[in-house]
mmCIF file of C-alpha atoms in Angstrom:
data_model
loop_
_atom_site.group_PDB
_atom_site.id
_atom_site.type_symbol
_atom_site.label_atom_id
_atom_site.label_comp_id
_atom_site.label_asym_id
_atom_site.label_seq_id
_atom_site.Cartn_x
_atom_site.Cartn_y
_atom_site.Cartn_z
ATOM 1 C CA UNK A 10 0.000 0.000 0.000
ATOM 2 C CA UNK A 11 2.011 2.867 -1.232
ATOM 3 C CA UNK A 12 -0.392 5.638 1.112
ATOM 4 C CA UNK A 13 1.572 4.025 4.507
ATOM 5 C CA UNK A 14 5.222 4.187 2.340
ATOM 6 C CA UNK A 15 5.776 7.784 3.756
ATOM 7 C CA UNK A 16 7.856 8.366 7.347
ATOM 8 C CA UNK A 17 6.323 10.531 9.384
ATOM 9 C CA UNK A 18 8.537 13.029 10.502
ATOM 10 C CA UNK A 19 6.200 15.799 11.624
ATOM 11 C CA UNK A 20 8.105 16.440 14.614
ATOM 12 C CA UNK A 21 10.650 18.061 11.945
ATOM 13 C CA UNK A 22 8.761 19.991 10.026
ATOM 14 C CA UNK A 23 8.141 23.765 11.445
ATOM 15 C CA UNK A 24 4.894 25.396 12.246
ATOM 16 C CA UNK A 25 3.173 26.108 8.773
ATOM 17 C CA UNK A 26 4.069 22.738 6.902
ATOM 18 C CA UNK A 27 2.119 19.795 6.187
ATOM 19 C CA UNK A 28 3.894 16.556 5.536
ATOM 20 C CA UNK A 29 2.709 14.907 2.686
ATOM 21 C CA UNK A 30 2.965 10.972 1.938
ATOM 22 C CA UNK A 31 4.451 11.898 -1.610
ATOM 23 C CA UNK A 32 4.636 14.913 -3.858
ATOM 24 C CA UNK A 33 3.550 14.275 -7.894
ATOM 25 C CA UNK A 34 4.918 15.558 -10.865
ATOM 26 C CA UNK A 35 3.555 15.873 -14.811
ATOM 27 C CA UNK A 36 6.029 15.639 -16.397
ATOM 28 C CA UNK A 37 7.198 19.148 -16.277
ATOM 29 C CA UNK A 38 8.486 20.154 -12.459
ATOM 30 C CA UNK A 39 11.466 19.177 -10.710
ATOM 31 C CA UNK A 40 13.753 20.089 -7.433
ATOM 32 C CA UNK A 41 17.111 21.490 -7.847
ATOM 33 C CA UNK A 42 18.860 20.089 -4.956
ATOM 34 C CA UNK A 43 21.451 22.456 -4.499
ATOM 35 C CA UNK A 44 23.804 19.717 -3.552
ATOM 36 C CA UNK A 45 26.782 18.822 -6.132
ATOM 37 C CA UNK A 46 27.457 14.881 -5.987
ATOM 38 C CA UNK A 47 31.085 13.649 -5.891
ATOM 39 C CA UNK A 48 32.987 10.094 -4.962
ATOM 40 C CA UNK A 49 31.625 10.170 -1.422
ATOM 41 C CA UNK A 50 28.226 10.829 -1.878
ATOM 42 C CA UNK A 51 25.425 7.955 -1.687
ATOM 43 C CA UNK A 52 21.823 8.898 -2.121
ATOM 44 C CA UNK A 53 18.407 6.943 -1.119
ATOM 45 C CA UNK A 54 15.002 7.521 -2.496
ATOM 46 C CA UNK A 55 11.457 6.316 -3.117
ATOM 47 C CA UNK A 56 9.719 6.966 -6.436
ATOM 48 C CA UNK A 57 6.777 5.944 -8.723
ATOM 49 C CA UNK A 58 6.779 6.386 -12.601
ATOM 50 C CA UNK A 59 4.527 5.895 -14.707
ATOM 51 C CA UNK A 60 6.241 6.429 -17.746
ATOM 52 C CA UNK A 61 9.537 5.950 -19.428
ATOM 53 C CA UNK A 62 12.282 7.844 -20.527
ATOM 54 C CA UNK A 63 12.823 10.317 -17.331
ATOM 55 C CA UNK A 64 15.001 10.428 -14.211
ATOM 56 C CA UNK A 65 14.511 10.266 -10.385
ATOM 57 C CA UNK A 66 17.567 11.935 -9.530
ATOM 58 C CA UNK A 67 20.907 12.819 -11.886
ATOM 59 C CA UNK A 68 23.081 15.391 -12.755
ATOM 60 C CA UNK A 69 26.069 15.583 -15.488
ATOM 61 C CA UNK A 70 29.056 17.665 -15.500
ATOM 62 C CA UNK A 71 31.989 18.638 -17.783
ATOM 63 C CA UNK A 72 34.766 16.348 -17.297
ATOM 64 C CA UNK A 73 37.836 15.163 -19.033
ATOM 65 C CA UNK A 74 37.933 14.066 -21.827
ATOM 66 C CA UNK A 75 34.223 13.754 -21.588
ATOM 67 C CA UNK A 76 30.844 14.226 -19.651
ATOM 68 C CA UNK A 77 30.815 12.387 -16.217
ATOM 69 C CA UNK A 78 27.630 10.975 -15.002
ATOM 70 C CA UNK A 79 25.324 10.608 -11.833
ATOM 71 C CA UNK A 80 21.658 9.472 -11.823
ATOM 72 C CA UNK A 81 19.445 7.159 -12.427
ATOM 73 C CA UNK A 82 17.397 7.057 -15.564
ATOM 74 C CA UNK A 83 14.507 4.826 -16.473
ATOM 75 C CA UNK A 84 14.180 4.532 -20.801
ATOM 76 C CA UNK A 85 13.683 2.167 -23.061
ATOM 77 C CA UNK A 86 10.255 -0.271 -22.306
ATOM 78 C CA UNK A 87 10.344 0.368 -18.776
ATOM 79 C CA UNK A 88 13.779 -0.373 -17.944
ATOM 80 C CA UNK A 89 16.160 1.266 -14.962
ATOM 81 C CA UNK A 90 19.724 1.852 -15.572
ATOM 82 C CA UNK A 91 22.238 4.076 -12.985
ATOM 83 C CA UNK A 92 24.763 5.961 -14.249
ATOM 84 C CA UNK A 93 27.879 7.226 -11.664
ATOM 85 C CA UNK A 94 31.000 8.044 -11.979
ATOM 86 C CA UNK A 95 33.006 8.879 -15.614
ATOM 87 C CA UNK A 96 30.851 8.214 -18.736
ATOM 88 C CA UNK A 97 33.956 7.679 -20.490
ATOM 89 C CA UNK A 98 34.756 4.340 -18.338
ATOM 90 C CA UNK A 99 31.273 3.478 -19.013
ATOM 91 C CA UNK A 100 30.350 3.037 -15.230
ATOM 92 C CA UNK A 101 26.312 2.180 -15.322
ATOM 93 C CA UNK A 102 24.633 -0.655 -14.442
ATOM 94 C CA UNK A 103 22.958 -3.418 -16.599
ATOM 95 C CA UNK A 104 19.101 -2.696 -17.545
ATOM 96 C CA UNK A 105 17.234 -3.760 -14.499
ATOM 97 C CA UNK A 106 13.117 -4.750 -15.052
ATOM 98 C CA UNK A 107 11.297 -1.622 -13.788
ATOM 99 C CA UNK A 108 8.024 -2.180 -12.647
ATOM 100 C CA UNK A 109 5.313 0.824 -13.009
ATOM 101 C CA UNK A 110 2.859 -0.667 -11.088
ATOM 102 C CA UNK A 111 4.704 -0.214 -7.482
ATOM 103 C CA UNK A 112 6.822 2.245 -5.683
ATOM 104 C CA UNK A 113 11.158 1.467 -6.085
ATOM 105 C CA UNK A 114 13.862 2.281 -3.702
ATOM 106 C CA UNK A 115 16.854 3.137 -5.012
ATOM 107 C CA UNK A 116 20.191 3.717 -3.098
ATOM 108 C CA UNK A 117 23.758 4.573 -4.539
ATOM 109 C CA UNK A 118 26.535 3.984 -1.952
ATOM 110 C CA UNK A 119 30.970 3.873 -2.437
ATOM 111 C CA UNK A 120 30.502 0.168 -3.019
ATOM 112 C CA UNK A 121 26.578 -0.618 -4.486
ATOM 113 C CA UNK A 122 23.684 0.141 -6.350
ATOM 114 C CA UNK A 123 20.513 -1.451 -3.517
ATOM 115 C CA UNK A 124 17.746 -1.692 -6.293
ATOM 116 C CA UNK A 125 14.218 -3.113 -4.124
ATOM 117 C CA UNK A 126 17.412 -5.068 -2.236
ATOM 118 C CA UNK A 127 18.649 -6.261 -4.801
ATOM 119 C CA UNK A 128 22.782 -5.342 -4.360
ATOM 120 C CA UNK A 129 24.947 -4.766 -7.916
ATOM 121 C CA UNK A 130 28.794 -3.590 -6.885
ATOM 122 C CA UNK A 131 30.037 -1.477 -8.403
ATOM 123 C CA UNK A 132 33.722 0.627 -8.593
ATOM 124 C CA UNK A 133 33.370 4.706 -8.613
ATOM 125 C CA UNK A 134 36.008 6.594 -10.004
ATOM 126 C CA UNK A 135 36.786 9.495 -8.684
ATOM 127 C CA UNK A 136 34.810 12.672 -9.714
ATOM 128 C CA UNK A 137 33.595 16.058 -8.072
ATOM 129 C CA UNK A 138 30.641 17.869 -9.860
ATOM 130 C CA UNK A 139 30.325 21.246 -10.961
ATOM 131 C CA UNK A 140 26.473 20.832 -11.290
ATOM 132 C CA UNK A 141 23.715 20.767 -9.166
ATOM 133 C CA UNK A 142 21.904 17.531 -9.182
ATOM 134 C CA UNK A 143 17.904 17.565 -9.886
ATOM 135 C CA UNK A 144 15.535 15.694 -8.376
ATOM 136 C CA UNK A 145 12.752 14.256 -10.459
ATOM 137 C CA UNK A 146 14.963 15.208 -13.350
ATOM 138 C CA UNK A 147 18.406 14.695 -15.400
ATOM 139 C CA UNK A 148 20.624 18.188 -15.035
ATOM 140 C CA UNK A 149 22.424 18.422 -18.487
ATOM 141 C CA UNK A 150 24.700 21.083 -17.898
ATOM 142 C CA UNK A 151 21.863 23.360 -16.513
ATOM 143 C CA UNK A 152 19.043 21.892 -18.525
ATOM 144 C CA UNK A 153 16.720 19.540 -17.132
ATOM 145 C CA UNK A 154 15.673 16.655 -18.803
ATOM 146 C CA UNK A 155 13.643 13.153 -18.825
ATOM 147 C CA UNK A 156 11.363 15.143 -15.956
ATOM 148 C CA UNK A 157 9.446 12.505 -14.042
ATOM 149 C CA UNK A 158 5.921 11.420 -14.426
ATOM 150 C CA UNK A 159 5.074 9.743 -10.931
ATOM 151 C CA UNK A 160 5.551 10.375 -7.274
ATOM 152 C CA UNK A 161 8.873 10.802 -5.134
ATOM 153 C CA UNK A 162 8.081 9.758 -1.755
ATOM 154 C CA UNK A 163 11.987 10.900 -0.226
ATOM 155 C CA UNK A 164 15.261 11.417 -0.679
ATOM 156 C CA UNK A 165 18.634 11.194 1.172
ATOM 157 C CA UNK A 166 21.827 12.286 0.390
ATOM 158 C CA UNK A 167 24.822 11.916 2.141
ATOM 159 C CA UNK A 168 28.514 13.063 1.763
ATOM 160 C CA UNK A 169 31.003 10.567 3.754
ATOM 161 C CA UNK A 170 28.180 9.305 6.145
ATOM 162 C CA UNK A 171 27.023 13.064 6.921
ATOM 163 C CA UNK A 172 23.588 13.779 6.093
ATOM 164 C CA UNK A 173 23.655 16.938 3.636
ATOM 165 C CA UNK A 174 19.920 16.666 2.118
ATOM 166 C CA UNK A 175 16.617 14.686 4.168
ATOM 167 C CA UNK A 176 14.050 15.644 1.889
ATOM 168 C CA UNK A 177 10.467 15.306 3.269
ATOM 169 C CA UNK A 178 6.946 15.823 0.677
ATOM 170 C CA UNK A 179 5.456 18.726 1.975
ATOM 171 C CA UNK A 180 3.238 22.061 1.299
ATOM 172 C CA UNK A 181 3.716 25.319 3.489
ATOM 173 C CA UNK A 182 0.780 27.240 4.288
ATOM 174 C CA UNK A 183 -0.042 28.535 1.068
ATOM 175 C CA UNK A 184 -0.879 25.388 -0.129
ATOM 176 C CA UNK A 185 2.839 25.361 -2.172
ATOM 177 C CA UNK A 186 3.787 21.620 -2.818
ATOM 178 C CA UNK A 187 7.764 21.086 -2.527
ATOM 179 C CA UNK A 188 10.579 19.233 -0.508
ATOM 180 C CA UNK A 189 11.079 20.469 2.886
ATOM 181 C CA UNK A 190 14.826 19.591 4.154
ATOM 182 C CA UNK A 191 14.964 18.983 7.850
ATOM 183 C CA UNK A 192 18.874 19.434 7.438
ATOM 184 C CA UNK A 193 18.963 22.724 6.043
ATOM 185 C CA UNK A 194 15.634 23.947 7.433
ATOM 186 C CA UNK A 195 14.813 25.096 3.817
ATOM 187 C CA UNK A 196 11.630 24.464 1.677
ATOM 188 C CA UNK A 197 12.624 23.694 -1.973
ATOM 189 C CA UNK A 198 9.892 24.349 -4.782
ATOM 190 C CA UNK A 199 9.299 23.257 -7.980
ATOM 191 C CA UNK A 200 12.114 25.042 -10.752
ATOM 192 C CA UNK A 201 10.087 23.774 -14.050
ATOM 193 C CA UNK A 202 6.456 24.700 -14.929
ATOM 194 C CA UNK A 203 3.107 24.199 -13.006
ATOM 195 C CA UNK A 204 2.614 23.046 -9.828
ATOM 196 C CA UNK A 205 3.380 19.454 -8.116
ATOM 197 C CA UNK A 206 0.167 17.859 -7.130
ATOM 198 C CA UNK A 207 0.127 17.098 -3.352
ATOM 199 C CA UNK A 208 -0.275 13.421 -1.902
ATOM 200 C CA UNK A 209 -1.895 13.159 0.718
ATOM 201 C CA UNK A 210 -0.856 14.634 4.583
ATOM 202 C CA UNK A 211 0.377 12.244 6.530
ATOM 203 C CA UNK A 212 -1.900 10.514 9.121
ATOM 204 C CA UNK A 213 -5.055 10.536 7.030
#
């Protein structure tokens, strides 16, 4: 039951804000994290697509002699692959079966990709980014792409075990639907077009 997936962390959240179970996208709004990934940082989220060919999380970044890479991306006929590390040692994972019937965890750390438990190792090369990474959509060099269609229920990120990001669904009192970080104490809002559709609070 994806309505009892949500933690409730309402303790967190100040006066004004309503935790939500998930936040929902179109198609066309995302989250700039503000958060640049490199070698040390592992991430953890929650999502629900319902189409292919766009991007929980992901950045890329100018590198040498090419592009590096960080994200996950589901394409193809429903099909998850994650990208870390340089794109010109081809570091990704093979196609994994994504599901669009049911809600996916997904977690990046030094030495795995956890896919629904499922572990994959993996060997990052070292990298820092000069771009921001998105969430709920691929940051090419300061243009988003492959925006989600579904629901992101959280996200974590963490840089060498610290917690730098714990992003919680949530709308402020003027009904505004974004990503509330408990670490930072800021409320991050949607950077495409229209509004994310609010899931509902938490407790009902």
């Amino acid at each position: 039951n994806t309505d009892l997936l949500a933690l409730d962390v309402r303790g967190y959240l100040p006066d004004g804000y309503t935790q939500l179970q998930y936040i929902e996208s179109t198609g066309t709004q995302y989250i700039d994290t503000g958060y640049k990934p490199n070698t040390n940082t592992t991430i953890k989220t929650k999502t629900y697509t319902t189409a292919n060919a766009n991007t929980p999380f992901g950045c890329r970044w100018l590198g040498a002699p090419e592009y590096d890479t960080f994200g996950a991306i589901i394409g193809g006929t429903g099909q998850l692959t994650v990208y870390y590390g340089r794109y010109s040692d081809e570091k990704y994972t093979p196609y994994l079966t994504y599901d669009k019937s049911i809600v996916h965890d997904i977690e990046i750390n030094m030495d795995s990709i956890v896919y629904d438990g499922s572990t994959t190792p993996i060997t990052r090369g070292s990298f820092v980014s000069t771009e921001n990474m998105y969430l709920g959509a691929f940051n090419n060099i300061g243009e988003a792409r492959n925006l989600i269609t579904g629901r992101i229920y959280s996200m974590e990120i963490k840089e060498s075990d610290i917690m730098v990001r714990n992003f919680v669904p949530a709308k402020n009192s003027s009904d505004v639907v974004g990503m509330y970080d408990t670490v930072s104490g800021q409320f991050f809002t949607n950077q495409g077009n229209g509004d994310f559709t609010a899931g509902p609070a938490v407790g009902n």
